[in-house]
Coordinates of C-alpha atoms in Angstrom, one line a residue:
Chain F
M1 CA 129.6 58.6 93.7
T2 CA 132.1 60.5 95.4
F3 CA 132.9 63.5 97.0
I4 CA 135.8 63.8 94.8
E5 CA 133.6 64.3 92.0
K6 CA 132.1 67.1 92.9
T7 CA 131.6 70.3 90.7
T8 CA 130.4 74.1 91.9
D9 CA 129.2 74.1 88.7
H10 CA 125.7 72.9 88.0
R11 CA 125.2 73.9 84.3
K12 CA 127.9 70.6 83.8
L13 CA 125.9 68.5 85.0
R14 CA 122.5 66.5 83.3
R15 CA 119.9 69.1 83.7
W16 CA 116.3 70.4 82.4
E17 CA 116.5 74.0 81.5
G18 CA 113.5 76.1 82.9
N19 CA 112.5 79.7 82.6
I20 CA 109.9 81.7 84.5
E21 CA 108.8 84.2 81.4
A22 CA 107.5 87.1 84.0
D23 CA 108.4 90.3 84.3
Y24 CA 106.9 93.2 86.4
I25 CA 105.3 96.8 86.0
Y26 CA 104.8 98.6 89.6
T27 CA 102.6 101.1 90.7
S28 CA 104.2 103.6 93.1
G29 CA 100.7 103.8 94.9
L30 CA 98.8 106.6 96.3
A31 CA 101.3 107.9 98.9
G32 CA 104.1 106.9 96.5
E33 CA 102.5 109.0 93.6
R34 CA 102.3 112.3 95.6
F35 CA 106.4 111.7 97.2
F36 CA 107.5 110.9 94.0
T37 CA 106.2 113.8 92.1
E38 CA 107.1 116.2 94.5
L39 CA 110.5 114.8 94.5
R40 CA 110.7 115.2 90.5
K41 CA 108.7 118.3 90.5
N42 CA 110.1 120.8 93.5
G43 CA 112.9 118.8 94.5
R44 CA 111.3 118.2 98.3
I45 CA 110.9 115.3 100.2
L46 CA 107.8 114.8 101.9
A47 CA 106.7 112.9 105.0
T48 CA 103.4 112.0 106.2
H49 CA 102.4 112.3 109.8
C50 CA 100.1 110.5 112.4
P51 CA 98.7 113.2 114.6
R52 CA 97.1 110.1 117.0
C53 CA 100.6 108.1 117.6
D54 CA 102.6 111.4 116.7
L55 CA 104.8 109.6 114.1
T56 CA 105.9 110.9 111.1
Y57 CA 107.0 108.2 108.3
L58 CA 109.4 108.5 105.9
P59 CA 108.9 107.4 103.5
P60 CA 105.9 108.6 103.2
R61 CA 102.9 106.1 104.0
M62 CA 99.0 106.4 103.6
Y63 CA 98.3 104.8 106.7
C64 CA 100.1 104.7 110.1
E65 CA 101.2 101.2 110.9
R66 CA 100.6 101.5 114.6
C67 CA 96.9 102.6 114.7
L68 CA 95.9 102.4 110.9
A69 CA 94.6 105.6 110.5
E70 CA 94.4 107.4 107.4
L71 CA 97.5 110.0 107.6
R72 CA 96.6 113.4 105.5
D73 CA 98.8 115.4 107.0
W74 CA 101.8 115.9 104.8
K75 CA 105.3 117.6 105.9
E76 CA 108.9 118.6 104.5
V77 CA 111.8 116.5 105.6
P78 CA 114.4 118.4 107.1
A79 CA 117.3 119.1 104.6
T80 CA 120.0 117.7 106.8
G81 CA 119.8 114.0 108.0
R82 CA 122.6 112.1 109.9
V83 CA 124.2 108.6 109.3
E84 CA 122.5 106.0 111.8
A85 CA 124.6 102.8 110.6
F86 CA 126.7 102.4 107.5
T87 CA 128.8 99.5 105.5
V88 CA 131.0 99.9 102.3
A89 CA 130.4 97.2 99.7
R90 CA 133.5 96.2 98.2
L91 CA 132.3 93.8 95.9
D92 CA 130.1 93.9 93.2
E93 CA 126.7 92.2 92.4
E94 CA 128.9 89.0 90.4
G95 CA 131.3 88.9 93.4
H96 CA 134.1 90.8 91.5
E97 CA 136.2 93.7 93.2
A98 CA 134.3 97.0 92.7
P99 CA 136.0 99.9 90.6
E100 CA 135.6 101.7 94.2
P101 CA 134.2 100.7 97.4
Q102 CA 130.6 102.3 97.8
V103 CA 129.3 103.5 101.1
W104 CA 125.8 102.5 102.2
A105 CA 124.2 103.8 105.0
F106 CA 120.8 104.7 107.0
I107 CA 120.0 108.1 107.1
K108 CA 117.6 109.6 109.9
F109 CA 116.2 113.0 109.7
P110 CA 115.1 115.3 113.0
G111 CA 111.8 114.3 114.0
I112 CA 111.3 111.9 111.6
H113 CA 110.3 108.0 111.9
G114 CA 112.4 106.0 109.5
G115 CA 114.3 107.4 107.0
F116 CA 116.4 106.3 103.4
V117 CA 118.5 103.6 102.9
H118 CA 121.1 105.2 100.2
I119 CA 124.4 105.8 98.7
V120 CA 126.8 108.3 100.4
A121 CA 129.0 110.0 98.4
A122 CA 132.2 110.1 100.5
P123 CA 135.6 108.2 101.0
E124 CA 134.8 105.6 103.0
E125 CA 137.2 107.2 106.3
K126 CA 135.2 110.2 106.5
V127 CA 131.9 107.9 107.2
K128 CA 130.8 107.4 110.7
R129 CA 127.9 107.3 113.0
G130 CA 126.4 110.8 113.2
L131 CA 128.0 112.6 110.2
E132 CA 125.6 115.2 108.9
V133 CA 124.4 114.5 105.2
R134 CA 122.0 116.3 102.7
P135 CA 120.4 114.9 99.7
R136 CA 122.0 115.7 96.1
L137 CA 119.6 115.5 93.6
K138 CA 119.3 115.3 90.0
P139 CA 119.0 118.4 87.9
Q140 CA 115.2 119.0 87.6
P141 CA 115.1 118.4 84.2
L142 CA 116.7 114.7 84.4
R143 CA 114.4 113.7 87.2
T144 CA 112.2 110.8 86.6
G145 CA 110.4 110.4 89.7
E146 CA 112.1 107.5 90.8
I147 CA 114.1 107.3 94.3
T148 CA 117.6 107.1 92.3
D149 CA 116.2 111.3 91.4
I150 CA 118.8 111.5 94.9
E151 CA 121.8 110.4 93.5
A152 CA 123.1 110.2 97.2
F153 CA 123.8 111.9 100.3
E154 CA 127.0 114.2 100.6
P155 CA 128.0 115.4 103.7
A156 CA 126.3 118.6 104.9
E157 CA 129.1 121.8 104.8
H158 CA 128.7 124.3 107.5
Chain K
M1 CA 87.0 74.4 121.1
R2 CA 85.7 77.9 121.5
K3 CA 82.7 79.1 119.2
V4 CA 84.6 82.0 116.4
A5 CA 82.2 84.2 114.4
V6 CA 83.2 87.4 112.2
I7 CA 82.0 90.2 113.1
G8 CA 83.3 92.7 110.2
A9 CA 84.4 92.9 106.6
G10 CA 85.9 94.8 104.3
M11 CA 87.0 94.9 100.5
T12 CA 88.4 96.7 97.7
L13 CA 87.3 97.5 94.4
F14 CA 87.9 94.5 92.5
R15 CA 90.1 96.0 89.1
R16 CA 92.2 94.8 86.1
R17 CA 94.5 97.6 87.6
L18 CA 94.5 99.3 90.6
M19 CA 96.9 102.8 91.8
E20 CA 97.2 101.3 95.1
T21 CA 100.3 99.1 96.3
P22 CA 100.0 95.5 97.6
K23 CA 100.7 97.5 101.1
E24 CA 97.6 100.4 100.8
L25 CA 95.3 97.8 99.1
C26 CA 95.7 95.6 102.1
F27 CA 94.5 98.9 104.5
E28 CA 92.0 100.2 102.7
A29 CA 90.3 96.7 103.1
T30 CA 91.6 96.3 106.8
R31 CA 90.9 99.6 107.9
M32 CA 87.3 99.1 106.2
A33 CA 86.5 95.8 108.7
L34 CA 88.0 97.4 111.7
D35 CA 85.4 100.4 111.2
S36 CA 83.1 97.7 110.0
A37 CA 83.1 95.7 113.6
G38 CA 83.5 99.2 115.4
I39 CA 86.9 98.1 116.8
E40 CA 90.3 99.7 116.7
L41 CA 93.6 97.8 116.0
K42 CA 94.5 98.0 119.7
D43 CA 92.1 95.4 119.8
V44 CA 93.4 93.0 117.7
D45 CA 95.4 90.0 119.3
A46 CA 96.6 88.3 116.3
V47 CA 96.9 89.1 112.2
I48 CA 96.8 86.0 109.8
S49 CA 97.4 86.9 106.1
G50 CA 96.8 85.2 102.8
S51 CA 98.0 85.7 99.2
A52 CA 98.6 83.8 96.0
P53 CA 102.3 83.3 94.9
D54 CA 104.8 85.8 95.4
G55 CA 105.0 85.6 91.4
F56 CA 101.6 87.3 91.1
D57 CA 102.9 90.7 92.6
G58 CA 106.6 90.8 91.8
V59 CA 107.6 91.0 95.4
H60 CA 109.5 87.9 97.2
M61 CA 108.4 87.3 101.0
K62 CA 104.9 89.8 100.1
G63 CA 103.1 88.4 102.9
E64 CA 105.9 90.2 104.8
Y65 CA 106.4 92.9 102.8
Y66 CA 102.4 93.8 102.6
S67 CA 102.0 93.0 106.5
D68 CA 102.4 96.6 107.8
G69 CA 98.8 97.3 105.9
C70 CA 97.7 94.8 107.3
G71 CA 97.6 96.2 110.6
A72 CA 100.5 93.2 111.8
Y73 CA 103.3 95.6 113.3
G74 CA 104.2 94.0 116.7
K75 CA 101.6 91.4 116.5
P76 CA 101.9 87.8 115.7
Y77 CA 101.3 87.2 112.2
M78 CA 101.2 84.1 109.5
R79 CA 100.5 84.2 106.1
V80 CA 98.9 81.1 104.6
F81 CA 98.7 79.9 101.2
V82 CA 96.9 77.2 99.4
G83 CA 96.3 78.6 96.0
G84 CA 92.9 79.4 95.0
G85 CA 91.9 77.5 98.4
T86 CA 93.6 80.4 100.3
G87 CA 90.2 82.4 99.6
V88 CA 88.8 80.4 102.3
F89 CA 91.4 78.8 104.0
S90 CA 93.0 82.1 105.2
A91 CA 89.4 82.5 107.3
I92 CA 89.6 78.8 108.4
S93 CA 93.1 79.8 109.8
G94 CA 91.7 83.0 111.6
W95 CA 89.2 80.4 113.1
Y96 CA 92.1 78.4 114.8
H97 CA 93.7 81.0 116.1
I98 CA 90.5 82.2 118.2
A99 CA 89.1 78.6 118.6
S100 CA 92.3 77.2 120.4
G101 CA 92.4 80.2 122.6
L102 CA 95.2 81.8 121.3
A103 CA 93.7 85.3 120.3
D104 CA 90.3 86.9 120.9
I105 CA 90.0 88.9 118.0
A106 CA 92.0 88.4 114.8
L107 CA 92.2 90.5 111.4
V108 CA 92.3 88.4 108.3
V109 CA 94.0 89.9 105.3
N110 CA 93.8 88.7 101.4
E111 CA 95.5 90.7 99.0
E112 CA 96.5 89.9 95.3
K113 CA 97.8 92.4 92.9
M114 CA 97.8 90.4 89.4
S115 CA 98.6 93.4 87.5
S116 CA 102.1 93.5 88.2
C117 CA 102.7 90.9 86.4
Q118 CA 103.4 90.6 83.0
P119 CA 102.9 89.7 79.9
H120 CA 99.9 87.7 82.0
P121 CA 99.9 86.0 85.2
Q122 CA 99.6 83.0 83.1
S123 CA 103.1 83.2 82.8
V124 CA 103.3 82.3 87.0
F125 CA 100.3 79.7 86.8
A126 CA 102.4 77.8 83.8
H127 CA 105.1 76.9 86.8
I128 CA 102.6 75.0 88.3
W129 CA 103.6 71.9 86.4
D130 CA 106.4 69.3 86.9
P131 CA 109.6 70.8 85.4
I132 CA 110.1 67.7 83.6
L133 CA 107.2 65.5 82.9
D134 CA 104.2 68.3 82.0
R135 CA 106.5 71.8 81.2
P136 CA 108.2 70.7 77.9
L137 CA 104.9 70.0 76.6
K138 CA 104.4 73.9 77.3
P139 CA 100.7 73.2 79.0
N140 CA 98.3 76.1 79.9
L141 CA 96.1 76.1 82.7
I142 CA 92.9 76.6 80.4
W143 CA 93.7 73.6 78.8
I144 CA 93.5 71.7 82.1
F145 CA 90.6 73.4 83.0
A146 CA 88.9 72.7 79.8
M147 CA 89.6 69.2 79.7
E148 CA 88.0 68.6 83.7
M149 CA 84.7 70.9 81.7
N150 CA 84.8 68.1 78.7
R151 CA 84.7 65.6 81.2
Y152 CA 82.0 66.8 83.9
M153 CA 79.7 67.6 80.6
T154 CA 80.3 64.6 78.8
V155 CA 79.6 62.0 82.1
H156 CA 76.5 63.8 82.6
K157 CA 75.3 65.0 79.2
I158 CA 75.6 68.4 80.0
K159 CA 74.5 71.1 77.0
K160 CA 77.0 74.1 77.2
E161 CA 74.3 76.5 77.5
D162 CA 73.1 75.0 80.8
I163 CA 76.9 76.0 82.0
A164 CA 76.7 79.8 80.3
L165 CA 73.5 80.2 82.6
V166 CA 75.8 80.2 85.7
A167 CA 78.2 83.1 84.1
V168 CA 74.6 84.9 83.1
K169 CA 73.5 84.9 86.3
N170 CA 76.5 85.6 87.9
K171 CA 77.6 89.0 86.0
R172 CA 73.6 90.1 86.8
N173 CA 74.3 89.2 90.5
A174 CA 77.3 91.2 90.5
V175 CA 75.4 94.3 89.3
D176 CA 74.5 95.3 92.9
H177 CA 78.3 94.9 94.2
P178 CA 79.9 98.1 94.7
C179 CA 83.1 96.4 94.2
A180 CA 82.4 94.3 90.9
Q181 CA 84.9 94.6 88.0
L182 CA 82.6 92.3 85.6
A183 CA 79.0 93.3 86.0
D184 CA 76.5 93.3 83.0
P185 CA 72.8 93.9 83.7
N186 CA 72.4 92.7 79.8
I187 CA 74.8 89.8 79.6
T188 CA 73.0 86.8 77.9
V189 CA 73.7 83.2 77.2
D190 CA 74.0 83.9 73.5
D191 CA 76.7 86.6 74.7
V192 CA 78.6 83.5 76.7
L193 CA 78.4 80.9 73.7
N194 CA 79.3 83.5 71.2
S195 CA 82.3 85.0 72.6
E196 CA 86.2 83.9 71.9
V197 CA 86.9 80.1 72.3
L198 CA 90.2 80.0 74.5
A199 CA 90.6 76.1 74.5
W200 CA 86.9 74.1 73.7
P201 CA 84.5 74.0 75.6
V202 CA 86.2 77.4 77.8
Q203 CA 85.1 80.6 76.0
R204 CA 86.0 83.8 77.2
L205 CA 83.0 84.9 79.0
D206 CA 82.9 81.4 80.9
I207 CA 86.2 82.7 82.9
S208 CA 86.5 85.2 85.4
P209 CA 89.8 87.4 84.4
P210 CA 92.7 88.4 86.2
S211 CA 92.3 91.4 89.0
D212 CA 93.6 93.5 91.8
G213 CA 92.2 93.7 95.0
A214 CA 92.5 92.8 98.8
A215 CA 89.9 91.8 101.7
A216 CA 90.0 91.3 105.3
L217 CA 87.5 90.0 108.1
V218 CA 87.8 90.5 111.7
M219 CA 87.1 87.9 113.8
A220 CA 86.1 87.1 117.7
S221 CA 85.7 84.6 119.9
E222 CA 82.6 84.7 121.8
D223 CA 83.7 86.1 125.0
A224 CA 84.9 89.1 122.9
V225 CA 81.9 89.2 121.0
K226 CA 79.8 89.6 124.3
R227 CA 82.2 92.0 125.8
L228 CA 82.0 94.4 122.3
H229 CA 78.0 94.2 122.4
V230 CA 78.3 92.6 118.8
E231 CA 74.6 92.7 117.1
T232 CA 74.9 90.3 114.5
P233 CA 77.8 88.3 114.7
V234 CA 77.5 85.5 112.3
W235 CA 79.3 82.0 113.4
M236 CA 82.0 79.8 112.1
K237 CA 79.7 76.4 112.5
G238 CA 82.0 74.4 110.7
V239 CA 85.4 74.4 108.4
G240 CA 87.1 71.8 106.4
W241 CA 90.3 71.1 104.1
C242 CA 91.4 68.4 102.0
I243 CA 93.7 67.8 99.5
D244 CA 93.4 65.3 96.6
S245 CA 96.4 63.3 94.6
T246 CA 99.2 66.2 93.2
M247 CA 99.3 64.2 90.1
W248 CA 96.1 65.3 88.1
T249 CA 96.0 62.1 86.1
D250 CA 95.1 60.4 89.0
R251 CA 91.7 62.1 89.7
D252 CA 88.4 61.6 87.9
L253 CA 88.0 64.7 86.7
Y254 CA 84.0 65.1 86.8
F255 CA 83.4 65.5 90.5
P256 CA 85.9 67.1 93.1
E257 CA 86.0 64.1 95.6
Y258 CA 88.5 66.4 97.7
V259 CA 85.8 69.2 97.7
A260 CA 83.0 66.1 99.0
R261 CA 85.8 65.4 101.6
A262 CA 86.5 68.9 103.1
A263 CA 82.3 69.8 103.2
K264 CA 81.5 66.4 105.3
M265 CA 84.8 67.9 107.7
A266 CA 82.8 71.0 108.0
Y267 CA 79.4 69.6 107.8
K268 CA 79.8 67.2 110.8
M269 CA 81.0 70.0 112.9
A270 CA 78.2 72.2 111.9
K271 CA 76.1 68.8 112.6
I272 CA 74.5 68.9 109.4
D273 CA 73.1 65.9 107.9
N274 CA 71.1 66.8 105.2
P275 CA 73.2 69.6 103.3
R276 CA 70.6 70.4 100.7
K277 CA 67.9 71.2 103.2
Q278 CA 69.9 72.9 106.1
I279 CA 71.7 74.8 104.2
D280 CA 69.7 78.4 103.0
F281 CA 72.6 79.8 100.1
A282 CA 76.1 78.8 99.1
E283 CA 79.1 80.9 97.7
P284 CA 80.8 77.9 95.5
Y285 CA 84.1 78.9 94.3
D286 CA 83.1 80.3 90.9
P287 CA 86.5 81.2 88.6
F288 CA 84.6 79.1 85.7
D289 CA 81.4 78.9 85.2
Y290 CA 81.3 75.0 85.5
K291 CA 83.3 75.5 88.5
E292 CA 80.4 77.0 90.4
L293 CA 78.1 73.7 89.1
H294 CA 81.1 71.0 90.1
H295 CA 81.6 72.7 93.6
M296 CA 77.5 72.4 94.6
E297 CA 78.0 68.9 93.6
G298 CA 80.7 68.6 95.7
L299 CA 79.4 70.2 98.6
L300 CA 76.4 67.7 98.6
L301 CA 74.3 70.9 97.3
A302 CA 73.0 68.6 94.3
K303 CA 73.2 65.2 93.2
K304 CA 75.8 64.5 90.9
G305 CA 75.2 66.0 87.3
E306 CA 72.1 67.5 89.0
A307 CA 73.6 71.4 89.8
P308 CA 72.7 72.0 86.0
I309 CA 69.3 71.1 85.9
M310 CA 68.7 73.4 89.1
T311 CA 70.5 76.4 87.9
R312 CA 67.8 76.3 84.7
E313 CA 64.6 75.8 87.1
G314 CA 65.9 78.9 88.9
V315 CA 66.3 77.4 92.2
T316 CA 69.7 79.2 92.8
Q317 CA 68.8 82.8 91.5
R318 CA 68.9 85.3 94.3
D319 CA 65.1 84.8 95.0
G320 CA 65.4 80.8 94.4
D321 CA 65.3 78.2 96.6
L322 CA 68.9 77.9 96.9
P323 CA 70.6 80.9 96.3
T324 CA 73.9 80.4 94.7
C325 CA 76.6 83.4 94.3
P326 CA 74.2 86.2 95.2
S327 CA 77.6 88.2 95.2
G328 CA 78.1 88.0 91.7
G329 CA 80.9 85.6 92.1
L330 CA 84.6 85.6 90.9
L331 CA 82.6 85.4 87.1
G332 CA 81.1 88.8 88.2
V333 CA 82.8 90.7 91.0
G334 CA 86.3 89.6 89.6
N335 CA 89.1 87.2 90.5
P336 CA 91.9 88.7 92.8
I337 CA 93.1 85.1 93.8
A338 CA 93.0 85.0 98.1
A339 CA 91.0 88.4 98.0
T340 CA 88.2 86.6 97.0
M341 CA 87.5 85.8 100.4
G342 CA 85.5 89.4 99.9
V343 CA 82.8 87.8 98.0
K344 CA 83.2 84.2 99.9
I345 CA 83.3 84.1 103.3
G346 CA 82.9 88.2 103.1
E347 CA 79.4 87.6 101.3
L348 CA 78.1 85.1 103.9
Y349 CA 79.0 87.6 106.4
W350 CA 77.0 90.3 104.9
Q351 CA 74.0 88.3 103.8
L352 CA 73.6 86.1 107.1
S353 CA 74.0 89.7 109.3
G354 CA 71.5 91.5 106.8
Q355 CA 74.0 94.4 105.4
A356 CA 74.1 92.8 101.8
G357 CA 71.8 95.8 100.4
K358 CA 70.8 95.5 96.9
R359 CA 72.4 91.8 96.9
Q360 CA 70.3 90.9 100.1
I361 CA 68.6 87.5 99.8
P362 CA 64.9 88.5 100.2
H363 CA 63.6 85.4 102.4
E364 CA 65.1 84.8 105.6
I365 CA 68.6 82.7 105.7
K366 CA 70.1 81.2 108.5
T367 CA 73.0 78.6 106.9
G368 CA 75.3 79.2 104.2
V369 CA 78.4 77.8 102.6
T370 CA 81.0 78.8 100.6
N371 CA 84.1 76.8 99.3
A372 CA 87.2 77.7 97.5
W373 CA 89.2 75.8 95.5
G374 CA 93.6 75.7 94.5
D375 CA 96.5 74.1 94.2
L376 CA 97.1 72.2 91.8
M377 CA 93.0 72.1 90.8
Q378 CA 93.1 69.5 93.8
Y379 CA 92.8 71.5 97.1
G380 CA 89.5 72.3 98.7
A381 CA 88.7 74.6 101.5
V382 CA 84.8 74.5 102.9
A383 CA 83.0 77.1 105.8
V384 CA 79.9 77.0 107.1
M385 CA 78.6 80.1 108.6
G386 CA 75.8 80.9 110.2
V387 CA 73.1 82.9 112.5

């Protein structure tokens, strides 16, 4: 055997095939149910607040990760957030060049712990740290109670 | 090594499908355990979690994913996994975190959400087999258990009726468990014998089904027990674990030698030389009714082939001489693999601290033993606990 014979396609070699026949159905959970229902019905983005640790969690959780208190205090997230960090994806999941570069950002909101990692619908040259953005939701009848009900974040207009 | 006690425990409902996410299940059990110990998360030095394959919940690295629900944020944390043995082994891991002096107070949290996996968790279980030697024959886990059960019955000439008595006992005991999925106050041996045959001699009511659930323990050093003025600490007296050949064809299926070795390790540490006399009650791992009997023998609580006779004579009833699975076990409470810690280590804690409520063994008990079994059906984890 020599390295000259190496191949990068393992399927050309002698092999046994295998397949794990499992697929998955998930539950949104107790906090997730309220978060997604509110997003779908009323287009509001909610967070949960821990009074003891003074942290407001987004996405909302039913417990505080710092003190493990059960959280019952729900708050609406401010409409405008800021880009904390971003990247521009140029290849798709197959490794081919994407039709157009896609901007991904970590978006934070004033007074909120956590935030969203989501798509930013803006030309890449416009996106920078600190850019103010707002969520663009699907129209209510098309919303299904999923994270993709937020289509993208767009630069906030003043 | 330092002395280690369990000072609090909690568990969620065990159900076929729960609304809670894996993180939320962990939170509910952990919060309950902290409250039961009368401590807060800031008092905890280390967190250990146990869970079965990621393939059940359908989240890779699930131990990291749900760790915030276990209270692990900002603390030393690790997940342990030895298949079905995790239900006892994660508590052993908690024990060595404290026995070693590394931590004074540790949380142990086990979780399983099997309902995510479709069409059935068997799809994931089926891939424990060797992909070249076994998988092309499409084996099913139940066939292997059926062969083990049959071998056990054949060697000792055990009647199916005597094994069915275990399912009846445990599903009736589970009536008194607030988390039970499968309690049945009226079940009879005939119900078990008339249930659907899956792979002879295994019938539907011989098995515990998949479940969602979580369980948690608070464990503490002797110093912490004194500092917190814990009134009813339950001490980890001995622990043992052992793995047999990975080739299931290389084991004699009628007796779990690896359980016996793990038990001997635990008994030596607990200074027990006559388990049948010195152990007051047991929570052997019972995903199948015959496994309770198999494990009683592996735990040296019965001579080989004797466990079915003890069961028939009522010795293993809650008010018998050796109450066995007073919780209702996996057969009665449910089988969310690693989370069965709640009906094994958890039940030993609740019984020995006098908090088992309607399940409380009516006579005085000082020492209990439990085991969990898993991996490729060749892993044994054993714990002896006492007051």
